[in-house]
Each structure stands twice: as structure tokens, then as C-alpha cells.
Amino acid sequence: MRIIRTKNYQDMSQKAANVVFSTIILKPDCLLGLATGGTPVGMYQVLADRYVMGDLDFKSVKTVNLDEYVGLSEDHPQSYRYFMMENLFSKINIDRANTYLPNGLAEDSEAECENYEEVITKLGGVDLQVLGIGNNGHIGFNEPADVFDKQTHVVKLTENTRQANARFFDSIEQVPTDAITMGIKTIMKARAIILLASGEGKKEILKEALLGPITPKVPASVLQLHPNLIVVADEAALSLIPS
Ligand code: GLP
């Protein structure tokens, strides 16, 4: 595990963007695994800026997102497809047909999960997976559990996660109760993983995830086993982890 300690959120965003940048430079047709949430927004902005400056070309890049809410259409402002369009895809020259998210409106969610796994395999596997971390240690929407969920699956969101994500909705009642998420095994198959974290609010869970026991009660703790994990986090989030 490599830990890149940054001054603040902006610095984290720049350094994380540099990791994505080098992945694209080295492999212009790479498959990026992408995440939503507040944490990667700054990184996406830096990447979009680098595209505008002419430093980056996304025309052959492909993307798969970690997760999507069940029941929200692509044009719902809180769907993760919408988030990705707003924060990245609409600002760069990526081919929309090369961007994949689970379909939250699929009639048969189980079939959609299987289909999503096949999509990732057919695309050659993820070269670099971007991750944030939930307050309870979730990655994607893999919530604390008794066992590590392996493949892409439908998940019931915990109250903690629904409350944390309620800030993006008008009220908590509007936060979907279910989501489709890549599983832990799906995530761990990525050739490299970059975990982002920022702010005081993440310091305890980040310590548990990176230094605590590996347990499905803290899903992100499994990342300790990944051979190529890069943590890019700011001082505040890393304040309980000695340098
Ligand atoms: C959501 C997403 C996760 C994300 C997490 C943390 O639940 N499904 O992928 O990492 O929230 O979000 P934030 O970055 O806003 O703290």
C-alpha cells in the first residue's frame, strides 16, 4: 500500500488526477473504474481541466462505475449516471457508448448484475479503480456485513448510508433503499486501486480500514490485501495514521 498524504482537498484532487492521468497516458484505451460521492468531484474537475488544456485525450478510454441506485432513471438528478454526466462525461471527449453504469431500472436486477460482470470482463478488466469510502467503511455500496459480497449484486442500503446521502436529495424518504453495486471481488480484481479520502469526518474509518483487522464489518479493510493500492488522502483524513 502506498499512502500519498496531501495538504488539503484541492491537493488530494490534483494528486489523484495525476494518477488517473498517468494511467491514461500509459494506456490510452484503458478501462477506468469510477466512483461517485463528494470526494472525487474535485479530481474529475482537474481531469476535465487537463482535457481542455489539451493534455488528455479520452477518445479511447472506457469507464465502468461502481454502483447505481435502484429505481432512478438516467435523467434523475441524483442518479449516478447523471452525476457522471454532470461532473465528467459532458466535459471531456469520451464516447458515451464507452461509459457503463449498472442499469437501476432493469426489470430483472439479478440479470443486470450478471450482465454487468460480463461487461467488465469483456472490456478486459479494470486498469484503475477509483474508490471513496463511506462513513461506515463501505466501498461502492458494499455495506458492512458478515461476509464479503463477491460479485455485482443488489444491496439494501443501511440507514447510515441513506442518511449520509440524504444531503443530495430533498428528504431522506427520497433516497432509494436499494442499489446495484460491484462486489468486493469485482473491485479487488482491478489491476490498481486508488482510494480517496478527505476531511476529519473520515479519519476514524480510514484508520480502521487501513490499519485495523480485515473484516467484512469494515468492507474497505479488504483493500489491505490488494497488491497495488494507492491511498490519496489529505492530512485531516490521515490524522490518526502515523506518517
Ligand atoms: C456513496 C457511494 C460511494 C462513496 C461514498 C462516500 O455511498 N456509493 O462510492 O465512496 O458515498 O461518499 P463521499 O465521498 O461523499 O463521502
Coordinates of C-alpha atoms and ligand atoms in Angstrom, one line a residue:
M1 CA 0.0 0.0 0.0
R2 CA 1.3 3.4 -0.9
I3 CA -0.1 6.4 1.0
I4 CA 0.1 9.8 -0.6
R5 CA -0.5 12.4 2.1
T6 CA -1.8 15.7 0.7
K7 CA -2.2 19.1 2.3
N8 CA -5.9 19.5 1.7
Y9 CA -8.9 18.6 -0.6
Q10 CA -7.6 20.5 -3.6
D11 CA -4.1 18.9 -3.3
M12 CA -5.7 15.5 -3.0
S13 CA -7.8 16.1 -6.1
Q14 CA -4.7 17.2 -8.1
K15 CA -2.6 14.2 -7.0
A16 CA -5.4 11.7 -7.6
A17 CA -6.0 13.2 -11.0
N18 CA -2.2 12.7 -11.7
V19 CA -2.6 9.0 -11.0
V20 CA -5.6 8.8 -13.4
F21 CA -3.7 11.0 -15.9
S22 CA -0.7 8.6 -16.0
T23 CA -2.9 5.6 -16.4
I24 CA -4.5 7.2 -19.5
I25 CA -1.1 8.3 -20.9
L26 CA 0.4 4.8 -20.5
K27 CA -2.7 3.1 -21.8
P28 CA -5.0 5.4 -23.9
D29 CA -7.7 2.7 -24.2
C30 CA -7.7 1.8 -20.5
L31 CA -10.7 0.8 -18.5
L32 CA -11.2 3.1 -15.6
G33 CA -13.5 2.1 -12.7
L34 CA -15.2 5.3 -11.4
A35 CA -16.9 6.3 -8.2
T36 CA -19.4 8.9 -7.2
G37 CA -19.9 10.8 -3.9
G38 CA -18.5 14.2 -2.9
T39 CA -14.9 13.1 -2.6
P40 CA -13.9 12.6 -6.3
V41 CA -15.7 15.7 -7.6
G42 CA -12.5 17.8 -7.4
M43 CA -10.5 15.1 -9.1
Y44 CA -13.0 15.0 -12.0
Q45 CA -12.8 18.7 -12.4
V46 CA -9.0 18.6 -12.6
L47 CA -9.2 15.9 -15.3
A48 CA -11.7 17.9 -17.2
D49 CA -9.4 21.0 -17.0
R50 CA -6.5 18.9 -18.3
Y51 CA -8.6 17.8 -21.2
V52 CA -9.5 21.4 -22.0
M53 CA -5.8 22.3 -21.8
G54 CA -5.2 19.6 -24.5
D55 CA -3.1 17.4 -22.1
L56 CA -5.5 14.4 -22.1
D57 CA -7.5 12.6 -24.7
F58 CA -10.4 10.4 -23.6
K59 CA -11.5 9.2 -27.0
S60 CA -10.4 5.6 -26.4
V61 CA -11.0 5.5 -22.7
K62 CA -13.7 3.2 -21.3
T63 CA -15.3 3.5 -17.9
V64 CA -17.4 1.3 -15.6
N65 CA -18.9 2.8 -12.5
L66 CA -19.0 1.1 -9.1
D67 CA -22.7 1.4 -8.5
E68 CA -26.1 2.9 -9.2
Y69 CA -29.3 3.4 -7.2
V70 CA -32.2 1.0 -8.0
G71 CA -35.3 2.9 -9.2
L72 CA -33.7 6.1 -10.5
S73 CA -33.7 6.8 -14.2
E74 CA -30.6 8.2 -16.0
D75 CA -32.0 11.7 -16.1
H76 CA -32.9 11.8 -12.4
P77 CA -30.5 14.4 -11.0
Q78 CA -29.5 12.1 -8.2
S79 CA -28.8 9.0 -10.3
Y80 CA -25.1 8.2 -10.6
R81 CA -25.3 8.3 -14.4
Y82 CA -26.5 11.9 -14.1
F83 CA -23.7 12.6 -11.6
M84 CA -21.1 11.3 -14.0
M85 CA -22.5 13.3 -16.9
E86 CA -22.5 16.5 -14.9
N87 CA -19.1 16.1 -13.2
L88 CA -17.1 14.4 -16.0
F89 CA -18.5 12.9 -19.2
S90 CA -20.1 16.1 -20.5
K91 CA -16.8 18.0 -20.1
I92 CA -14.5 15.6 -21.9
N93 CA -14.3 13.8 -25.3
I94 CA -15.3 10.4 -24.0
D95 CA -17.6 8.3 -26.2
R96 CA -20.8 8.0 -24.2
A97 CA -21.1 4.4 -25.6
N98 CA -17.9 3.6 -23.7
T99 CA -19.3 4.6 -20.3
Y100 CA -21.1 1.9 -18.3
L101 CA -23.1 2.0 -15.1
P102 CA -25.5 -0.6 -13.8
N103 CA -29.0 0.0 -15.0
G104 CA -31.0 0.9 -11.9
L105 CA -34.2 0.5 -13.9
A106 CA -33.6 -3.0 -15.2
E107 CA -36.7 -5.2 -14.8
D108 CA -34.6 -8.1 -13.6
S109 CA -32.0 -6.7 -11.3
E110 CA -30.3 -10.1 -10.8
A111 CA -29.8 -10.5 -14.5
E112 CA -28.5 -6.9 -14.7
C113 CA -25.9 -7.8 -12.1
E114 CA -24.7 -10.8 -14.1
N115 CA -24.7 -8.7 -17.2
Y116 CA -22.6 -6.0 -15.6
E117 CA -19.9 -8.6 -14.5
E118 CA -19.8 -9.8 -18.1
V119 CA -19.4 -6.2 -19.4
I120 CA -16.4 -5.7 -17.2
T121 CA -14.8 -9.0 -18.2
K122 CA -15.5 -8.3 -21.9
L123 CA -13.8 -4.9 -21.6
G124 CA -10.7 -6.6 -20.4
G125 CA -10.9 -5.8 -16.7
V126 CA -10.4 -2.6 -14.8
D127 CA -7.0 -1.0 -15.0
L128 CA -7.5 1.6 -12.3
Q129 CA -10.4 1.6 -9.9
V130 CA -11.2 4.9 -8.1
L131 CA -12.8 4.5 -4.7
G132 CA -14.2 6.7 -1.9
I133 CA -15.0 5.4 1.5
G134 CA -18.4 5.6 3.3
N135 CA -18.6 6.6 7.0
N136 CA -19.2 3.0 7.9
G137 CA -16.4 1.7 5.7
H138 CA -18.5 0.9 2.6
I139 CA -16.9 0.9 -0.8
G140 CA -19.1 1.2 -3.8
F141 CA -22.3 0.2 -1.9
N142 CA -20.8 -2.8 -0.2
E143 CA -22.2 -2.3 3.3
P144 CA -20.8 -3.8 6.5
A145 CA -21.8 -7.5 6.5
D146 CA -21.0 -10.9 7.9
V147 CA -19.2 -12.0 4.7
F148 CA -17.6 -10.2 1.8
D149 CA -20.1 -9.9 -1.1
K150 CA -18.3 -11.1 -4.1
Q151 CA -19.9 -10.3 -7.4
T152 CA -22.0 -7.4 -8.6
H153 CA -25.2 -7.6 -6.6
V154 CA -28.3 -5.8 -5.4
V155 CA -27.9 -4.4 -1.9
K156 CA -30.2 -2.9 0.8
L157 CA -28.6 0.4 1.8
T158 CA -28.0 0.9 5.6
E159 CA -29.7 3.8 7.4
N160 CA -26.2 5.3 7.9
T161 CA -25.6 5.4 4.2
R162 CA -29.1 6.7 3.3
Q163 CA -28.7 9.5 5.9
A164 CA -25.2 10.4 4.6
N165 CA -26.5 10.6 1.0
A166 CA -29.7 12.4 2.0
R167 CA -27.8 15.7 1.6
F168 CA -28.1 15.3 -2.1
F169 CA -31.9 14.7 -2.0
D170 CA -34.8 16.9 -0.8
S171 CA -35.5 14.5 2.0
I172 CA -34.4 11.1 3.3
E173 CA -37.6 9.5 2.1
Q174 CA -36.5 10.2 -1.4
V175 CA -33.2 8.3 -1.0
P176 CA -33.6 4.9 -2.7
T177 CA -33.5 1.9 -0.4
D178 CA -31.6 -0.4 -2.8
A179 CA -28.7 -0.1 -5.2
I180 CA -26.7 -2.3 -7.6
T181 CA -23.0 -2.4 -6.7
M182 CA -19.9 -4.1 -7.9
G183 CA -18.9 -6.7 -5.3
I184 CA -15.8 -6.9 -3.3
K185 CA -14.3 -9.5 -5.6
T186 CA -15.2 -7.4 -8.6
I187 CA -13.4 -4.4 -7.0
M188 CA -10.4 -6.4 -5.9
K189 CA -9.8 -7.7 -9.4
A190 CA -8.8 -4.2 -10.6
R191 CA -5.1 -4.1 -11.5
A192 CA -4.7 -1.0 -9.4
I193 CA -6.9 0.8 -6.9
I194 CA -6.8 4.5 -5.8
L195 CA -8.7 5.2 -2.6
L196 CA -9.5 8.8 -1.9
A197 CA -10.4 10.4 1.4
S198 CA -10.7 13.9 2.7
G199 CA -11.6 15.6 5.9
E200 CA -11.8 15.0 9.6
G201 CA -15.0 13.1 9.2
K202 CA -13.2 10.2 7.5
K203 CA -10.2 9.9 9.9
E204 CA -11.6 7.1 12.2
I205 CA -13.0 4.9 9.4
L206 CA -9.8 5.4 7.4
K207 CA -7.7 4.2 10.3
E208 CA -9.9 1.2 10.8
A209 CA -9.9 0.4 7.1
L210 CA -6.1 0.7 6.6
L211 CA -4.7 -0.4 10.0
G212 CA -7.5 -2.4 11.6
P213 CA -8.4 -6.1 11.2
I214 CA -9.5 -7.2 7.7
T215 CA -13.2 -7.9 8.2
P216 CA -16.5 -7.6 6.2
K217 CA -17.7 -5.4 9.1
V218 CA -15.4 -2.8 7.6
P219 CA -15.6 -3.6 3.9
A220 CA -12.8 -1.2 2.9
S221 CA -10.4 -3.2 5.2
V222 CA -10.2 -5.8 2.4
L223 CA -8.2 -3.3 0.4
Q224 CA -5.2 -4.0 2.6
L225 CA -4.9 -7.3 0.6
H226 CA -4.7 -5.6 -2.7
P227 CA -1.2 -5.7 -4.3
N228 CA -1.5 -2.3 -5.9
L229 CA -3.4 0.1 -3.6
I230 CA -2.7 3.8 -3.7
V231 CA -4.3 5.9 -0.9
V232 CA -4.5 9.6 -1.7
A233 CA -5.9 11.4 1.3
D234 CA -5.5 14.7 3.0
E235 CA -3.8 15.4 6.4
A236 CA -7.2 15.7 8.1
A237 CA -8.3 12.2 6.9
L238 CA -4.9 10.7 7.7
S239 CA -4.5 12.4 11.1
L240 CA -4.8 9.1 13.0
I241 CA -2.4 7.3 10.7
P242 CA 1.3 7.9 11.5
S243 CA 3.4 9.0 8.6
Ligands
GLP1 C1 -21.6 6.7 -1.7 C2 -21.0 6.0 -2.9 C3 -19.6 5.6 -2.5 C4 -18.8 6.7 -1.9 C5 -19.5 7.1 -0.6 C6 -18.7 8.2 0.1 O1 -22.4 6.0 -0.9 N1 -21.7 4.8 -3.3 O2 -19.0 5.1 -3.7 O3 -17.5 6.4 -1.7 O4 -20.8 7.5 -0.9 O5 -19.2 9.5 -0.3 P1 -18.5 10.8 -0.1 O6 -17.3 10.9 -1.0 O7 -19.5 11.8 -0.4 O8 -18.1 10.9 1.4

